[in-house]
GROMACS .gro file of C-alpha atoms in nm:
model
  350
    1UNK     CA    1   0.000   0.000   0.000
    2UNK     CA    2   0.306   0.259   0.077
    3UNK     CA    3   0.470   0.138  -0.219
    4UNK     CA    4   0.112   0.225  -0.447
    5UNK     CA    5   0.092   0.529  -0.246
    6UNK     CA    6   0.421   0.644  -0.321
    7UNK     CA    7   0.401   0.618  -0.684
    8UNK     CA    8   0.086   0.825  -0.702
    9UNK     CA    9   0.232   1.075  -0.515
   10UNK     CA   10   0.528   1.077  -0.767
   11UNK     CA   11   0.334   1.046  -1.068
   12UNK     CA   12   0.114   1.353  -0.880
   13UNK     CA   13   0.397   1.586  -0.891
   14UNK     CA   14   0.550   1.508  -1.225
   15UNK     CA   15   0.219   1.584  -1.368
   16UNK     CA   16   0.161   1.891  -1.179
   17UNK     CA   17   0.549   1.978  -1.287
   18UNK     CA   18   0.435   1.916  -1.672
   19UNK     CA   19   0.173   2.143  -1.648
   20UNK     CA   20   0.371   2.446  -1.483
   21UNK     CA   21   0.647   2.403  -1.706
   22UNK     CA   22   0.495   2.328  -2.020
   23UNK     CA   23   0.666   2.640  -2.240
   24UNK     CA   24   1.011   2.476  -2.123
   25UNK     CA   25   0.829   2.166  -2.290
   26UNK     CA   26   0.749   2.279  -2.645
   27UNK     CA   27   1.007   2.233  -2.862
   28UNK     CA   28   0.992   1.851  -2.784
   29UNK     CA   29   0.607   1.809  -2.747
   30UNK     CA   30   0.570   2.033  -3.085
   31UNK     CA   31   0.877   1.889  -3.234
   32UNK     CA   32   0.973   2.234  -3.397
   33UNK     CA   33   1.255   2.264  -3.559
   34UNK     CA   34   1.600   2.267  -3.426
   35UNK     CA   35   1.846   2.564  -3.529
   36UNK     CA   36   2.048   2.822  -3.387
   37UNK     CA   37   1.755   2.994  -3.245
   38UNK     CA   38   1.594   2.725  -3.098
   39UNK     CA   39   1.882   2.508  -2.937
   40UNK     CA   40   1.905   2.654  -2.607
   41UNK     CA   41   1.538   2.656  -2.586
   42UNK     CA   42   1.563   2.258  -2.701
   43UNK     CA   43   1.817   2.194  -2.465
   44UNK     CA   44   1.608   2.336  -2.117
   45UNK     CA   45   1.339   2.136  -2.294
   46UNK     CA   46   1.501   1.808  -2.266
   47UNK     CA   47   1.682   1.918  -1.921
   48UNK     CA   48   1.299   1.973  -1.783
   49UNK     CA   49   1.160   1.652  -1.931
   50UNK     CA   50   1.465   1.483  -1.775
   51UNK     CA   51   1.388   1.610  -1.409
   52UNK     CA   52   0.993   1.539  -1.477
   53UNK     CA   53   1.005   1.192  -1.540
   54UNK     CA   54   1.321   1.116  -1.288
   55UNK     CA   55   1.080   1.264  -1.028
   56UNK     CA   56   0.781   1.018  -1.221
   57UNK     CA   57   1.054   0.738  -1.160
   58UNK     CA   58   1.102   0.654  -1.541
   59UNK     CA   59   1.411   0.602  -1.705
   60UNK     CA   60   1.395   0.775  -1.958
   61UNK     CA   61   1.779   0.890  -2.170
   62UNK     CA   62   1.700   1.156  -2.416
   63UNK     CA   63   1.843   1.260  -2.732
   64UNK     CA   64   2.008   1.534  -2.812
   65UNK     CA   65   1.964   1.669  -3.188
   66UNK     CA   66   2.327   1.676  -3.170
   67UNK     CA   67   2.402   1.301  -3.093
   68UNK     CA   68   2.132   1.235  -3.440
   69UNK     CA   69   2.355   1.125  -3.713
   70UNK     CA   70   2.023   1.104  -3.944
   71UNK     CA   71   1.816   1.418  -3.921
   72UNK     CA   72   1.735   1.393  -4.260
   73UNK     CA   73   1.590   1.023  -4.205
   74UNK     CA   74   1.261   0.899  -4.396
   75UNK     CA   75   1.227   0.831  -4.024
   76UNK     CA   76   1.126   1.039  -3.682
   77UNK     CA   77   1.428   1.174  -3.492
   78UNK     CA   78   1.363   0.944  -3.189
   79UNK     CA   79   1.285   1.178  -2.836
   80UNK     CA   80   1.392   0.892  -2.597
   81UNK     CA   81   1.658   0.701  -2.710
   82UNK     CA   82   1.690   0.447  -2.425
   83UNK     CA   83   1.404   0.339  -2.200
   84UNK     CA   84   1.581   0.132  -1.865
   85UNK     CA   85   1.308  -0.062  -1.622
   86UNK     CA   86   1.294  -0.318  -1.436
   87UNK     CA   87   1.051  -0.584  -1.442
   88UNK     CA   88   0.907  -0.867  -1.226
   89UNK     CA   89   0.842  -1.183  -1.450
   90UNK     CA   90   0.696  -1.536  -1.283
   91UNK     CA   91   0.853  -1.686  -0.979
   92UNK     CA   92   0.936  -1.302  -0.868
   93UNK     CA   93   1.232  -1.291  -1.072
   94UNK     CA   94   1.365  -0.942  -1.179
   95UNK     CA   95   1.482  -0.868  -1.535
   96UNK     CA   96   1.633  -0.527  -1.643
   97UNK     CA   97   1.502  -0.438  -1.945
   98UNK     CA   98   1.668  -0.195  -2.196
   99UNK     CA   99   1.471  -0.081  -2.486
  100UNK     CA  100   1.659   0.126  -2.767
  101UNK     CA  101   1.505   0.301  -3.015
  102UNK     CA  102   1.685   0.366  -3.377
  103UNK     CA  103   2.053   0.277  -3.237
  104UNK     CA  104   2.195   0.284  -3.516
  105UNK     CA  105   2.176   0.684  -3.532
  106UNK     CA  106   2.291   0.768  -3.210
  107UNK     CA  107   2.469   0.506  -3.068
  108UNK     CA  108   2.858   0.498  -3.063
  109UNK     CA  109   3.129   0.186  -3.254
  110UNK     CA  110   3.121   0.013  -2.898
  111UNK     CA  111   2.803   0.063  -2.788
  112UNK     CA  112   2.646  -0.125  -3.131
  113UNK     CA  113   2.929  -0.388  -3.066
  114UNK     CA  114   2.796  -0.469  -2.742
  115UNK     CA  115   2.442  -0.454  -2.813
  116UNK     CA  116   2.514  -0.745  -3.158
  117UNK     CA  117   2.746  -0.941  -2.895
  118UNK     CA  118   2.398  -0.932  -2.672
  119UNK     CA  119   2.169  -1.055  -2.971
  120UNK     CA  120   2.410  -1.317  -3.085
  121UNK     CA  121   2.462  -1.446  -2.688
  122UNK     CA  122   2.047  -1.504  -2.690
  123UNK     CA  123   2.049  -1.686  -2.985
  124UNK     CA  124   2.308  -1.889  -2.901
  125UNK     CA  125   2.091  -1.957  -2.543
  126UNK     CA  126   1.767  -2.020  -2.746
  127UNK     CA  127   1.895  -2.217  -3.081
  128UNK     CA  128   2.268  -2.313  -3.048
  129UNK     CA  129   2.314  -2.117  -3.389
  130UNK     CA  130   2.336  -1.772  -3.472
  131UNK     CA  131   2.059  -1.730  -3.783
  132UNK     CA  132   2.150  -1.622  -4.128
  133UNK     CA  133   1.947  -1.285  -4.067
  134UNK     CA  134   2.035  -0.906  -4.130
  135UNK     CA  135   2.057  -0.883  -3.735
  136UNK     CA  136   2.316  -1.062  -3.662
  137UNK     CA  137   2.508  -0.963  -3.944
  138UNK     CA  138   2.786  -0.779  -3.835
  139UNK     CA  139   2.918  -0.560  -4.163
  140UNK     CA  140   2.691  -0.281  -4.191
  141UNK     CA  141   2.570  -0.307  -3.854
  142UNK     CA  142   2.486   0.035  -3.806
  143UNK     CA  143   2.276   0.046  -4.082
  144UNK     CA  144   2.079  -0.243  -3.951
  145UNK     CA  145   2.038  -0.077  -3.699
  146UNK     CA  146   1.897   0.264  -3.807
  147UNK     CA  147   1.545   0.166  -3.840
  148UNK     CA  148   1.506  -0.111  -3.475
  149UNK     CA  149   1.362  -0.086  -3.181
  150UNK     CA  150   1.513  -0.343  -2.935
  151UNK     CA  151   1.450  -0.469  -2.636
  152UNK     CA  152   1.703  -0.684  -2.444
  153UNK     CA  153   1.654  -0.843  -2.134
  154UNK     CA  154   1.911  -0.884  -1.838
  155UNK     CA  155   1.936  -1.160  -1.561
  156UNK     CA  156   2.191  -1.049  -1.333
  157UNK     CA  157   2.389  -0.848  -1.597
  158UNK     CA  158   2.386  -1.155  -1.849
  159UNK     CA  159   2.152  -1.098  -2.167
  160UNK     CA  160   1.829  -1.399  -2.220
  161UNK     CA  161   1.594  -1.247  -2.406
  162UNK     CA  162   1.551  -0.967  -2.710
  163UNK     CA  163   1.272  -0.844  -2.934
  164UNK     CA  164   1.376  -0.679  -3.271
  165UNK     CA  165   1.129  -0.465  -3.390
  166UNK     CA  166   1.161  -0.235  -3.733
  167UNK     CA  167   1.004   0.076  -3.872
  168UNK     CA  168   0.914   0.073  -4.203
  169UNK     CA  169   0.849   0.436  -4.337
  170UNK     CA  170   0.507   0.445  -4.473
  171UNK     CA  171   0.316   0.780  -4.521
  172UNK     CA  172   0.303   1.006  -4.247
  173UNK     CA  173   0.348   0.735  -3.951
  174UNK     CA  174   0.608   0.451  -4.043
  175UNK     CA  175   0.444   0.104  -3.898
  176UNK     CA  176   0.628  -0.121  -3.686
  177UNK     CA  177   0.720  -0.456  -3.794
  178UNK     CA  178   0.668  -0.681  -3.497
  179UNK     CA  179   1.039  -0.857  -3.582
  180UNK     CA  180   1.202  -1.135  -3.383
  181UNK     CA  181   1.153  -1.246  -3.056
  182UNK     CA  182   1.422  -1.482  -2.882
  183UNK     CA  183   1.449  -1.612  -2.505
  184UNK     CA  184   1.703  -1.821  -2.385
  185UNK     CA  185   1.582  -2.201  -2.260
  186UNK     CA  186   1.674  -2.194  -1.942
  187UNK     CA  187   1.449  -1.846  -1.925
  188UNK     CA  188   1.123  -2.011  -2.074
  189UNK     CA  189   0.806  -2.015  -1.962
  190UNK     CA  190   0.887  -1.696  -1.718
  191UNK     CA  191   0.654  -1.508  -1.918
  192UNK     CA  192   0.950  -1.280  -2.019
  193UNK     CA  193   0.782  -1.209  -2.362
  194UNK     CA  194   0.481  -1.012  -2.210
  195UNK     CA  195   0.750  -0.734  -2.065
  196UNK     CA  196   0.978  -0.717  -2.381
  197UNK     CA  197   0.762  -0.721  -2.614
  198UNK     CA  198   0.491  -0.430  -2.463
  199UNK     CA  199   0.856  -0.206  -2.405
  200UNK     CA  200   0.905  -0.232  -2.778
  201UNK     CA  201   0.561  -0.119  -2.842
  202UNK     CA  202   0.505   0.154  -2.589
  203UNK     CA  203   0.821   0.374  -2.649
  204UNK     CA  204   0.746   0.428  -2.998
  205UNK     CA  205   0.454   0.599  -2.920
  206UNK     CA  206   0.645   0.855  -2.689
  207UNK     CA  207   0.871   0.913  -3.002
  208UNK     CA  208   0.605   0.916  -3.282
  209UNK     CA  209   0.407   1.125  -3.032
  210UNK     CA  210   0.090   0.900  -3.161
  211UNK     CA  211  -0.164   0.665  -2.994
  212UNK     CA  212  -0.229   0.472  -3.241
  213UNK     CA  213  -0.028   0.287  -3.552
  214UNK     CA  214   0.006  -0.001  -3.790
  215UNK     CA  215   0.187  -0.304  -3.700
  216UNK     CA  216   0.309  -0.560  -3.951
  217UNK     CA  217   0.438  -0.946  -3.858
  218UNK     CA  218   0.546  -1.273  -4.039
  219UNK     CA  219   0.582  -1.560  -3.850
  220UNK     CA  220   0.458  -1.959  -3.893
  221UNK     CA  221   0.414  -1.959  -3.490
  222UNK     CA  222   0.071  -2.033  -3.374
  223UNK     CA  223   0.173  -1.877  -3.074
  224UNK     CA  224   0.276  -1.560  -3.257
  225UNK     CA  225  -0.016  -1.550  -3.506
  226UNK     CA  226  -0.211  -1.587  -3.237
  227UNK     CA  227  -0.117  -1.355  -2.992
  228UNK     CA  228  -0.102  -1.080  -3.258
  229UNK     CA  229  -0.482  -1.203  -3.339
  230UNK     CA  230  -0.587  -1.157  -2.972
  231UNK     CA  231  -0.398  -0.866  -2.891
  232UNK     CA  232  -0.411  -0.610  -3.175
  233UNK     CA  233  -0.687  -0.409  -3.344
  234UNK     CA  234  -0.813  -0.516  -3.658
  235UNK     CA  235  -0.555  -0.797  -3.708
  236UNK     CA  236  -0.576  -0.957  -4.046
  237UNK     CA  237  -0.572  -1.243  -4.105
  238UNK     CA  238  -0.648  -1.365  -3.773
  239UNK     CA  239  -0.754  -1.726  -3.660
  240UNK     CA  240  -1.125  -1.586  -3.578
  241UNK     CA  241  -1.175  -1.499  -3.912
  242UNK     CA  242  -1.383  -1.191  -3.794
  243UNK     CA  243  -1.204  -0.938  -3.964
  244UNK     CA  244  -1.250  -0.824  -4.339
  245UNK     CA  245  -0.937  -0.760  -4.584
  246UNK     CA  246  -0.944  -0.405  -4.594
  247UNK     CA  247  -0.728  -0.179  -4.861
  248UNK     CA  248  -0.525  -0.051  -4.598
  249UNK     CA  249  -0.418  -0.413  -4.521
  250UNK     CA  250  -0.353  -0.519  -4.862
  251UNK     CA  251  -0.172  -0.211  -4.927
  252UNK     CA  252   0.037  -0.251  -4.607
  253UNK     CA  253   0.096  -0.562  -4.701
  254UNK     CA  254   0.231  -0.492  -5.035
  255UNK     CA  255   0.454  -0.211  -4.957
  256UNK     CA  256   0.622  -0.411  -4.703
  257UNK     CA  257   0.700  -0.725  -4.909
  258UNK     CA  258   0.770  -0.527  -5.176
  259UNK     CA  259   1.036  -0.331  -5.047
  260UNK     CA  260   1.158  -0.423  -4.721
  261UNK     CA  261   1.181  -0.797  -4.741
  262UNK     CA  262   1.557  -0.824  -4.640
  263UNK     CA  263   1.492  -0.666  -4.300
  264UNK     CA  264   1.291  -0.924  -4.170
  265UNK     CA  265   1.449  -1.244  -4.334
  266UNK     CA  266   1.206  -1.311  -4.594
  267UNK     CA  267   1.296  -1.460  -4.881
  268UNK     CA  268   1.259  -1.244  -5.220
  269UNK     CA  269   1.194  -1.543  -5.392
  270UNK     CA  270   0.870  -1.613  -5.185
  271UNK     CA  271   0.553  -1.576  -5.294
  272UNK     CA  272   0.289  -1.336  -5.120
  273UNK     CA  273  -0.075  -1.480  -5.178
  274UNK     CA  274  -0.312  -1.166  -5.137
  275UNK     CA  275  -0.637  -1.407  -5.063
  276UNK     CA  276  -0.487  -1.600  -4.782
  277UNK     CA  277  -0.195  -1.376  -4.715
  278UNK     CA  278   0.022  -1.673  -4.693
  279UNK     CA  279   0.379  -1.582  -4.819
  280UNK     CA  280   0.527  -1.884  -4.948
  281UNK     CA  281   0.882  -1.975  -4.909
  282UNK     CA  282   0.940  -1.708  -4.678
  283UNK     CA  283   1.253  -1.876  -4.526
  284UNK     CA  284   1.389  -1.981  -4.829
  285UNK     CA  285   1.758  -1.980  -4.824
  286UNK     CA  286   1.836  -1.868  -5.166
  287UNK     CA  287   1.640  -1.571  -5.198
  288UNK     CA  288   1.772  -1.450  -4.835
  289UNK     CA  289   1.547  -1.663  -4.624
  290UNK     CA  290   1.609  -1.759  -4.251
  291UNK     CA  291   1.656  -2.136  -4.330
  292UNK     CA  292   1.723  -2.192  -3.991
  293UNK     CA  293   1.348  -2.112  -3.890
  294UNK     CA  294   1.255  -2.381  -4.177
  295UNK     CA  295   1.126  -2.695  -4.005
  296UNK     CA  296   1.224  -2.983  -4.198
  297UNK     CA  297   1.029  -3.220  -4.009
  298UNK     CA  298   0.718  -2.999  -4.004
  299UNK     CA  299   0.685  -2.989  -3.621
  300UNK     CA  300   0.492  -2.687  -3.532
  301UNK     CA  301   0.697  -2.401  -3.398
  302UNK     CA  302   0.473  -2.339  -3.118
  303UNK     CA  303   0.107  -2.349  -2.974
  304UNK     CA  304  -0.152  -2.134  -2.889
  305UNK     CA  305  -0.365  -2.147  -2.574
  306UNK     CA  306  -0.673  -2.183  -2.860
  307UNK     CA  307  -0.688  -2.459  -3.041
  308UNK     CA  308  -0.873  -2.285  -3.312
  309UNK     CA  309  -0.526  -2.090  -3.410
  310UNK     CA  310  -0.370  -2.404  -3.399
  311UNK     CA  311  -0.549  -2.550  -3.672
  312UNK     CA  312  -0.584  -2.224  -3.861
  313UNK     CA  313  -0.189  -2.169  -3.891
  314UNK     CA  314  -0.160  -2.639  -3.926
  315UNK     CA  315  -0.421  -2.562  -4.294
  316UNK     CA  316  -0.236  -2.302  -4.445
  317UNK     CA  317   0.122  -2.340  -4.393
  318UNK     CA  318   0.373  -2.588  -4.483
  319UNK     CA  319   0.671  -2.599  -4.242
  320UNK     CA  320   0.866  -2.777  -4.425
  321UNK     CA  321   0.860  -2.510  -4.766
  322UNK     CA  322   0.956  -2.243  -4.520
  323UNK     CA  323   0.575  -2.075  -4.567
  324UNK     CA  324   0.502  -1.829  -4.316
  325UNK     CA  325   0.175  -1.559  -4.234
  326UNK     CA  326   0.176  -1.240  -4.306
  327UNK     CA  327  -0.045  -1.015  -4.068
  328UNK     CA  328  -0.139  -0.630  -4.041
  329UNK     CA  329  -0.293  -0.505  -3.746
  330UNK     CA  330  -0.306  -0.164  -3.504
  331UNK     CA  331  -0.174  -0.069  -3.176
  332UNK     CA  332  -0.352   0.124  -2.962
  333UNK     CA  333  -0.221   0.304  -2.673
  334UNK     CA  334  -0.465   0.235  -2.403
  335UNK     CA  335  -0.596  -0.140  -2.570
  336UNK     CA  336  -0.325  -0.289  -2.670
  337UNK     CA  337  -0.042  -0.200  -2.424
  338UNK     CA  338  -0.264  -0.272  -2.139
  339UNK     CA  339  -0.310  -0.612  -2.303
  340UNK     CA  340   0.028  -0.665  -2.374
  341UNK     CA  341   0.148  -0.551  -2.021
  342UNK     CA  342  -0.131  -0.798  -1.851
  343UNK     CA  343  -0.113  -1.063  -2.014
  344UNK     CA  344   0.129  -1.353  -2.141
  345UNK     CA  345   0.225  -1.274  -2.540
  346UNK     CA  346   0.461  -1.545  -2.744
  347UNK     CA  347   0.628  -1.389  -3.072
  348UNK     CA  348   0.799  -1.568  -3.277
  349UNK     CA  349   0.985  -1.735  -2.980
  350UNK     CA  350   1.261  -1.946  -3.084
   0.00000   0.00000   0.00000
């Protein structure tokens, strides 16, 4: 009861702070333009927002416009640049979690180092192989890294678990490719995906300053399919089958396969089916496929609590072709990252 009471009070006073120092607070909240004028005015901005959410108890690290190596991006200049919490996952265990946003922009030669040595430790933990995927690729690694938002897990300073998200710019608000999602074995079935995956969700709406925005996923998961079914807005396809093929799916849909394949390890030899959204081949090697998510043996990669997802992904896939799901959904700030932060959620956990 202190502990609730104490957070209300702090979360009291950073709001009351917000208010009273709002002009200090425009440059970032109205995102004007940064120039001689405006950069000592920019710079008390991001002092204040600093003390107002250190009071809130957030963690937030902001960005400078200086540290931006890519103001003229396609993409947002990112506000926070690294989100730090700490989370309790099942059994009472606490995991540090460290979400970055656009790294790749900001971050220095060692800093990217560390953060690939971190993705390639979790694989190793959850496959015993490193995948053939942009990721882990270390030449160009800070271009790989210009368009993710990751989220890497710590047990007692040792990386387990990461989720890999990617913009993709698409009109006025890029959407968010839902990526890769890897935990190490001996960290499974801690429900470490719920916390890692709603990070990677909820700080891009801080930096894209919107509510609401399109999410994109491939996966042959059940799990995945599913959870992305359940937990998103207007999911399509889903295993329910209770949501129509609209343009802005199709179009989504298109735009993504058509040009940013390579940064989600799908094959550009595959096949996108606009009926069933199936995109077949996906994982084939040749065209740039992840052939290690190919199941040779067709063993499903996971299962959903409902069985009905089970047999939806089981009909329209084949494993052992390397087909995968394409899906197009909606966040939506105070629906889905409740749902997200409440309740279990399996990506494409491998």
């Amino acid at each position: 009861m202190a502990s609730l009471l104490g957070n209300v009070a702090r979360y009291t006073i950073a709001i009351l702070l917000s208010v009273l120092l709002l002009p200090a607070l425009l440059p970032i909240l109205l995102q004007l333009p940064y120039g001689k004028i405006s950069s000592r005015w920019y710079g008390l901005s991001l002092r204040v927002a600093s003390l107002i959410t250190s009071i809130a108890g957030v963690n937030f690290q902001f960005l400078s416009p200086e540290e931006d190596l890519e103001r003229k991006s396609l993409l947002h200049s990112p506000l926070i640049k690294v989100w730090t919490s700490e989370v309790r996952v099942k059994g009472g265990k606490k995991i540090l979690c460290k979400t970055y946003d656009q790294p790749g922009r900001w971050m220095s030669e060692t800093g990217l180092e560390n953060l690939h040595t971190w993705l390639g430790d979790v694989a190793m933990q959850s496959m015993g192989v490193i995948p053939t995927h942009a990721l882990f690729d270390r030449a160009g690694l800070r271009d790989v890294m210009r368009n993710r938002v990751i989220t890497v897990g710590f047990d007692n300073g040792q990386p387990i678990a990461f989720n890999a998200m990617v913009y993709i710019p698409y009109g006025d608000t890029p959407v968010l490719h839902l990526g890769l999602t890897m935990i190490a074995k001996t960290h499974r079935g801690m429900r470490i995906q719920s916390p890692i995956f709603s990070k990677g969700l909820v700080l891009p709406m801080f930096n894209l300053r919107k509510f609401s925005y399109y999410v994109t996923n491939i996966g042959a998961s059940a799990a995945g399919i599913g959870a992305v079914s359940d937990y998103f807005f207007e999911s399509y396809p889903n295993y329910k089958e209770d949501v129509k093929c609209t343009e802005a799916h199709l179009e989504i849909a298109r735009f993504a396969l058509r040009h940013y394949r390579h940064e989600f390890g799908c094959s550009k030899n595959a096949i996108f089916d606009e009926t069933t959204f199936v995109v077949h081949g996906a994982n084939e090697p040749l065209g740039g496929g992840t052939q290690e998510f190919i199941k040779e043996d067709g063993t499903p990669v996971s299962f959903y609590k409902n069985q009905r997802c089970n047999d939806f992904v089981a009909a329209r896939i084949d494993l052992t072709a390397g087909d995968e799901i394409f899906q197009v959904g909606k966040v939506d700030f105070v629906g889905t990252s409740l749902k997200y932060m409440l309740s279990p959620i399996t990506k494409k956990k491998v």
